Structure formats: structure tokens, C-alpha cells
């Protein structure tokens, strides 16, 4: 069956069609999440929207399941059989500087979009890691680097081009109310592939960004919660043009790490703001006064360097991510965070929401988190050998859910965007 299917696909598409024994099969399936690997009968590396339509029509004709493979940042499960449709070559970006929009291929990453918008002095509503796929990101709402001033990324989408299992394509915009709302906050259903989208760009202007790093104490002992409590008080009274996040993690005592991090429990506050350097300096002063800062990278920000604000690892890894949308930050939860220890290593991240993120959308969407004031996420690295062999067992062993328990009393829901990794 898979030989006949591959032959039919190869006749219909221009991009590579690979079966498991073919050279290039694994390369087509490579992605950011190393803890899950698709095992399709056939992978198609679409060259363009015509390839996507042709592959979907064949999948539809034979009732074969089809899975879309973007960058892999948000993978939750691996396909077992069927067709995997790789979108990474659909990465064209066309800027209309007069309309202030970008037309992106369904496989474009934010890095590719930022490179194209920068010469025009315009910004896309991208987030902390530029390697994330723009389409996959807006399906979850899209919490941007400047989210509190610019709102949910999905509300800047003007229209999607969506291909379906009958091999046709349609434009989905505000007139297609239900589908447009579902794609912006919930995502596609089986057999829908976004081959392109048009996104409204944001004005440039002076930007500031960077991180303030604090040493909470030895990783093996309870840490000092002072800076975490200071973050809570600070975020209570911030203007809309400042967006921030607090990350807490413990580093093992390994000599490959920089000396100040080795064996220490570290907090890092990422800050991005629209406005001048003196204004940003004034706003962060209470944080600098709260505890000694061991590294301070706050400085004028070129958007092409936006990844330095959150300074997240850019290399692929195996990880499980869980999250909670919160109505408030409880002081007791932050005390617990300062001394958090449990069965798995966790990287905790608290993003400050509200401001433009709380305003009703001009066109209905299905975003979760408009009523939330914070989003707390917990990410645990997992051994890729274990998760590839048995994702469900790896999830049971390495799930970071335990680390969210201190925050549960203020829970309003969860965000689909920050849930990832092996589940089985
Ligand atoms: C390091 C890191 C940083 C992050 N930072 C942020 C952030 O700042 N803000 C934020 O909101 N989110 C952030 N996220 C979450 C991210 O937005 C989600 O993981 C998102 O799902 C990634 O989309 P992707 O296309 O890159 O990943 P993928 O795993 O390839 O895709 C995610 C899902 O969307 C589907 N899909 C992708 N493209 C298409 C398409 N064109 N048509 C149909 N289906 C498609 C895939 O099949 C899959 O089910 C981050 C994630 C990571 C790992």
C-alpha cells in the first residue's frame, strides 16, 4: 500500500516523497521536539501550495490520515502511519509596506518574517523564540514579545489561505466568522492546512529589551523569594507598553556552565518595552533595588535580535510543557517557587498578561487567557531515548505538572500554546 501511495504522491507533487527506507526520510521529519518522531508511511516535503492541495486530495480520496509537520516546537503526539506533510519549504514572505502587511507561507518561521520586515522598520507580532512557526503560533493565540502593548498575535491576522481534503483552497477571513475565530486561538481541524496567511505588521519606533538575572541561592537549598515577591508587586502597577516574564530554574553543579550559574537557583526577568531607554530604566529601577543583579542586559533593542530578550535555548531538545492561566499571583505560590524541588528538573516561566491582551478583539477569536493576569508554564527536559520508546511512560515519569500545584488556587484555565511534548 505504501509503495503505491508513494508512487501516486510522487506523480502528483513536485517536492520530495519519501518512505521509511528512503534516504532523506528522517531529514524531512526533523524538528525542534526530539522526544517525539512521526512514523508515517510516506512523508511529502511540499514545495508550494499546489503540492499541499495535491497531497491532501490523495489523502482525502483514500481516507488516509494526514499530519502537518511545521517546526515541531508544539508537537504533542507523533503520527503512526498515514501521510506527513512537511511545510518548511513554504517559507516565502512578501511585505506590502503601504498596507503594512506581510503575506507569509504556511511554513514560515518568525525569524524569516523578522528578516523581511526589518528593512521596512515594521515588526511582526512574534514571540520569545524566532524559530517558532508563525502559523502554529497564531493558532494558540500568540503571546508576543510586546504582547501587553500590541495584543494577541492572532488578532493581527487579516486572512488565512486554507487547503482541505478535497484538494481545494479557500480564503478564510472575518466574513467566515466561525472558521476565522477557530483558527485564531484553537487551530485547524484534521485535513485543514494553512498554506499562507496575511498578517498586519506593527509600527517600529524605539524599543528596549533584555534580562535581569538574580541569584536566589544554592540549587540544593530553598532560595530567597524576595525578588519573586518584588516581581509580583512590580507587575501590579506597570504601563501597557512594558511586557515581561520571570523565569526560575536551578542549574546543576557542572563545570561546563558559567561559574555564576553552577549549582545555583537563578531567577531571570525578561523585559521588552516600547519607549525610550530612560523610561525603561525608570520602570525597572524597583527590580534592580530588590536584590543584587548578577547580569543585566537591558539595552536598546533591534528587533532582529529579539531572541536576546528571553534568551531561551535555540537548539532542539526533548521536553514536556504544561501551563496554567492565572487570575492572580499568590505570594505563597512565589514562596513555594523559590524553594521548588520535586521529581523532575523544571524550568518555570511566569508571563505577565493583561493590558492589550485583556481587550475584546475587533473580530471574534477563540483565544484563552483574556481574563488572566499571568500565565505560568513548567517545562521539564526528558531523555529522548525514553520518550521515543514510550512517550506515555515518559510523560508519566517526567511530567512537570507537580510544579504548577502551588499556583492551582488561582487557575482560570490552560493555554494550548504552552502545552507540548510526549504524551503517547
Ligand atoms: C522555545 C519555545 C518558545 C515559545 N515561545 C512562544 C511565545 O513567545 N509565544 C507564544 O504564543 N508561543 C510560544 N511558544 C509556543 C508555540 O507558539 C507553539 O509551540 C506552536 O504550536 C509552535 O508552532 P510551530 O508551527 O512552530 O510548531 P509545530 O509543532 O510544527 O506545529 C504546531 C501544531 O500546528 C500544526 N501546524 C503548524 N503549521 C501548520 C499549518 N500551516 N497548517 C496547519 N497546521 C499547522 C502542526 O501540525 C501542529 O499540530 C514557544 C514554544 C517553544 C518551544
PDB file of C-alpha atoms in Angstrom, residues 21-126:
ATOM      1  CA  UNK A  21      13.682   3.123   3.966  1.00  0.00           C
ATOM      2  CA  UNK A  22      14.446   6.028   1.596  1.00  0.00           C
ATOM      3  CA  UNK A  23      17.405   8.363   2.105  1.00  0.00           C
ATOM      4  CA  UNK A  24      16.171  11.742   3.330  1.00  0.00           C
ATOM      5  CA  UNK A  25      13.121  10.300   5.168  1.00  0.00           C
ATOM      6  CA  UNK A  26      14.407  11.320   8.648  1.00  0.00           C
ATOM      7  CA  UNK A  27      15.634  14.714   7.426  1.00  0.00           C
ATOM      8  CA  UNK A  28      12.104  15.560   6.221  1.00  0.00           C
ATOM      9  CA  UNK A  29      10.796  14.794   9.726  1.00  0.00           C
ATOM     10  CA  UNK A  30      13.454  16.655  11.742  1.00  0.00           C
ATOM     11  CA  UNK A  31      12.106  19.218  14.192  1.00  0.00           C
ATOM     12  CA  UNK A  32      12.627  21.087  17.466  1.00  0.00           C
ATOM     13  CA  UNK A  33      10.982  18.444  19.690  1.00  0.00           C
ATOM     14  CA  UNK A  34      13.378  15.484  19.928  1.00  0.00           C
ATOM     15  CA  UNK A  35      11.129  13.472  22.242  1.00  0.00           C
ATOM     16  CA  UNK A  36       8.619  12.602  19.507  1.00  0.00           C
ATOM     17  CA  UNK A  37       9.190  11.388  15.963  1.00  0.00           C
ATOM     18  CA  UNK A  38       6.486  10.924  13.322  1.00  0.00           C
ATOM     19  CA  UNK A  39       6.431   7.400  11.804  1.00  0.00           C
ATOM     20  CA  UNK A  40       4.337   7.897   8.646  1.00  0.00           C
ATOM     21  CA  UNK A  41       4.055   5.509   5.706  1.00  0.00           C
ATOM     22  CA  UNK A  42       5.075   8.421   3.487  1.00  0.00           C
ATOM     23  CA  UNK A  43       6.398  11.930   4.097  1.00  0.00           C
ATOM     24  CA  UNK A  44       5.844  14.650   1.498  1.00  0.00           C
ATOM     25  CA  UNK A  45       8.066  17.738   1.573  1.00  0.00           C
ATOM     26  CA  UNK A  46       5.670  20.222  -0.036  1.00  0.00           C
ATOM     27  CA  UNK A  47       7.375  22.769  -2.296  1.00  0.00           C
ATOM     28  CA  UNK A  48       4.346  25.014  -2.600  1.00  0.00           C
ATOM     29  CA  UNK A  49       0.595  25.291  -2.045  1.00  0.00           C
ATOM     30  CA  UNK A  50      -0.104  23.193  -5.158  1.00  0.00           C
ATOM     31  CA  UNK A  51       1.824  20.302  -3.545  1.00  0.00           C
ATOM     32  CA  UNK A  52      -0.224  20.693  -0.360  1.00  0.00           C
ATOM     33  CA  UNK A  53      -3.506  20.594  -2.310  1.00  0.00           C
ATOM     34  CA  UNK A  54      -2.414  17.561  -4.345  1.00  0.00           C
ATOM     35  CA  UNK A  55      -1.283  15.591  -1.272  1.00  0.00           C
ATOM     36  CA  UNK A  56      -4.480  16.481   0.600  1.00  0.00           C
ATOM     37  CA  UNK A  57      -6.657  15.382  -2.318  1.00  0.00           C
ATOM     38  CA  UNK A  58      -4.922  11.984  -2.411  1.00  0.00           C
ATOM     39  CA  UNK A  59      -5.249  11.631   1.378  1.00  0.00           C
ATOM     40  CA  UNK A  60      -8.935  12.577   1.091  1.00  0.00           C
ATOM     41  CA  UNK A  61      -9.621  10.183  -1.835  1.00  0.00           C
ATOM     42  CA  UNK A  62      -8.166   7.202   0.081  1.00  0.00           C
ATOM     43  CA  UNK A  63      -9.304   8.302   3.590  1.00  0.00           C
ATOM     44  CA  UNK A  64      -5.675   8.300   4.769  1.00  0.00           C
ATOM     45  CA  UNK A  65      -4.815  10.315   7.905  1.00  0.00           C
ATOM     46  CA  UNK A  66      -2.592  13.308   7.206  1.00  0.00           C
ATOM     47  CA  UNK A  67      -0.429  15.119   9.771  1.00  0.00           C
ATOM     48  CA  UNK A  68       1.120  18.549   9.256  1.00  0.00           C
ATOM     49  CA  UNK A  69       4.771  18.964  10.236  1.00  0.00           C
ATOM     50  CA  UNK A  70       5.930  22.541  10.855  1.00  0.00           C
ATOM     51  CA  UNK A  71       8.960  23.328  13.022  1.00  0.00           C
ATOM     52  CA  UNK A  72       7.949  20.768  15.688  1.00  0.00           C
ATOM     53  CA  UNK A  73       8.027  23.289  18.588  1.00  0.00           C
ATOM     54  CA  UNK A  74       4.448  22.471  19.606  1.00  0.00           C
ATOM     55  CA  UNK A  75       4.298  18.705  18.884  1.00  0.00           C
ATOM     56  CA  UNK A  76       2.128  16.759  21.320  1.00  0.00           C
ATOM     57  CA  UNK A  77       1.969  13.383  19.604  1.00  0.00           C
ATOM     58  CA  UNK A  78       3.625  11.503  16.766  1.00  0.00           C
ATOM     59  CA  UNK A  79       1.833  10.249  13.657  1.00  0.00           C
ATOM     60  CA  UNK A  80       1.755   6.465  13.350  1.00  0.00           C
ATOM     61  CA  UNK A  81       1.267   5.675   9.657  1.00  0.00           C
ATOM     62  CA  UNK A  82      -0.501   7.784   7.055  1.00  0.00           C
ATOM     63  CA  UNK A  83       0.981  10.826   5.329  1.00  0.00           C
ATOM     64  CA  UNK A  84       3.063  13.532   6.968  1.00  0.00           C
ATOM     65  CA  UNK A  85       3.055  16.796   5.071  1.00  0.00           C
ATOM     66  CA  UNK A  86       6.207  18.867   5.712  1.00  0.00           C
ATOM     67  CA  UNK A  87       5.684  22.617   5.271  1.00  0.00           C
ATOM     68  CA  UNK A  88       9.152  24.065   5.871  1.00  0.00           C
ATOM     69  CA  UNK A  89       9.675  24.994   2.199  1.00  0.00           C
ATOM     70  CA  UNK A  90       6.505  27.136   2.222  1.00  0.00           C
ATOM     71  CA  UNK A  91       8.540  29.930   3.781  1.00  0.00           C
ATOM     72  CA  UNK A  92       8.121  32.834   1.363  1.00  0.00           C
ATOM     73  CA  UNK A  93       7.449  36.241   2.957  1.00  0.00           C
ATOM     74  CA  UNK A  94       6.163  39.194   0.941  1.00  0.00           C
ATOM     75  CA  UNK A  95       5.874  42.630   2.534  1.00  0.00           C
ATOM     76  CA  UNK A  96       3.383  45.285   1.474  1.00  0.00           C
ATOM     77  CA  UNK A  97       4.871  48.383   3.146  1.00  0.00           C
ATOM     78  CA  UNK A  98       1.952  50.585   2.070  1.00  0.00           C
ATOM     79  CA  UNK A  99      -0.725  48.314   3.549  1.00  0.00           C
ATOM     80  CA  UNK A 100       1.614  47.442   6.457  1.00  0.00           C
ATOM     81  CA  UNK A 101       1.056  43.705   5.977  1.00  0.00           C
ATOM     82  CA  UNK A 102       3.096  40.566   5.403  1.00  0.00           C
ATOM     83  CA  UNK A 103       1.913  37.637   3.317  1.00  0.00           C
ATOM     84  CA  UNK A 104       3.610  34.504   4.729  1.00  0.00           C
ATOM     85  CA  UNK A 105       3.825  30.914   3.590  1.00  0.00           C
ATOM     86  CA  UNK A 106       2.260  28.395   5.994  1.00  0.00           C
ATOM     87  CA  UNK A 107       5.712  27.075   6.965  1.00  0.00           C
ATOM     88  CA  UNK A 108       7.464  30.432   7.546  1.00  0.00           C
ATOM     89  CA  UNK A 109       9.191  30.936  10.886  1.00  0.00           C
ATOM     90  CA  UNK A 110       9.155  34.245  12.735  1.00  0.00           C
ATOM     91  CA  UNK A 111      12.913  34.566  12.067  1.00  0.00           C
ATOM     92  CA  UNK A 112      12.163  34.567   8.325  1.00  0.00           C
ATOM     93  CA  UNK A 113       9.393  37.131   8.813  1.00  0.00           C
ATOM     94  CA  UNK A 114      11.534  39.400  11.020  1.00  0.00           C
ATOM     95  CA  UNK A 115      14.336  39.369   8.418  1.00  0.00           C
ATOM     96  CA  UNK A 116      11.852  40.527   5.760  1.00  0.00           C
ATOM     97  CA  UNK A 117      10.074  43.194   7.850  1.00  0.00           C
ATOM     98  CA  UNK A 118      13.197  44.772   9.418  1.00  0.00           C
ATOM     99  CA  UNK A 119      14.251  46.792   6.317  1.00  0.00           C
ATOM    100  CA  UNK A 120      10.791  48.441   6.370  1.00  0.00           C
ATOM    101  CA  UNK A 121      11.023  49.406  10.058  1.00  0.00           C
ATOM    102  CA  UNK A 122       7.950  47.267  10.803  1.00  0.00           C
ATOM    103  CA  UNK A 123       7.529  44.485  13.406  1.00  0.00           C
ATOM    104  CA  UNK A 124       5.592  41.218  13.302  1.00  0.00           C
ATOM    105  CA  UNK A 125       3.724  40.122  16.459  1.00  0.00           C
ATOM    106  CA  UNK A 126       6.344  37.409  17.139  1.00  0.00           C
TER     107      UNK A 126
END
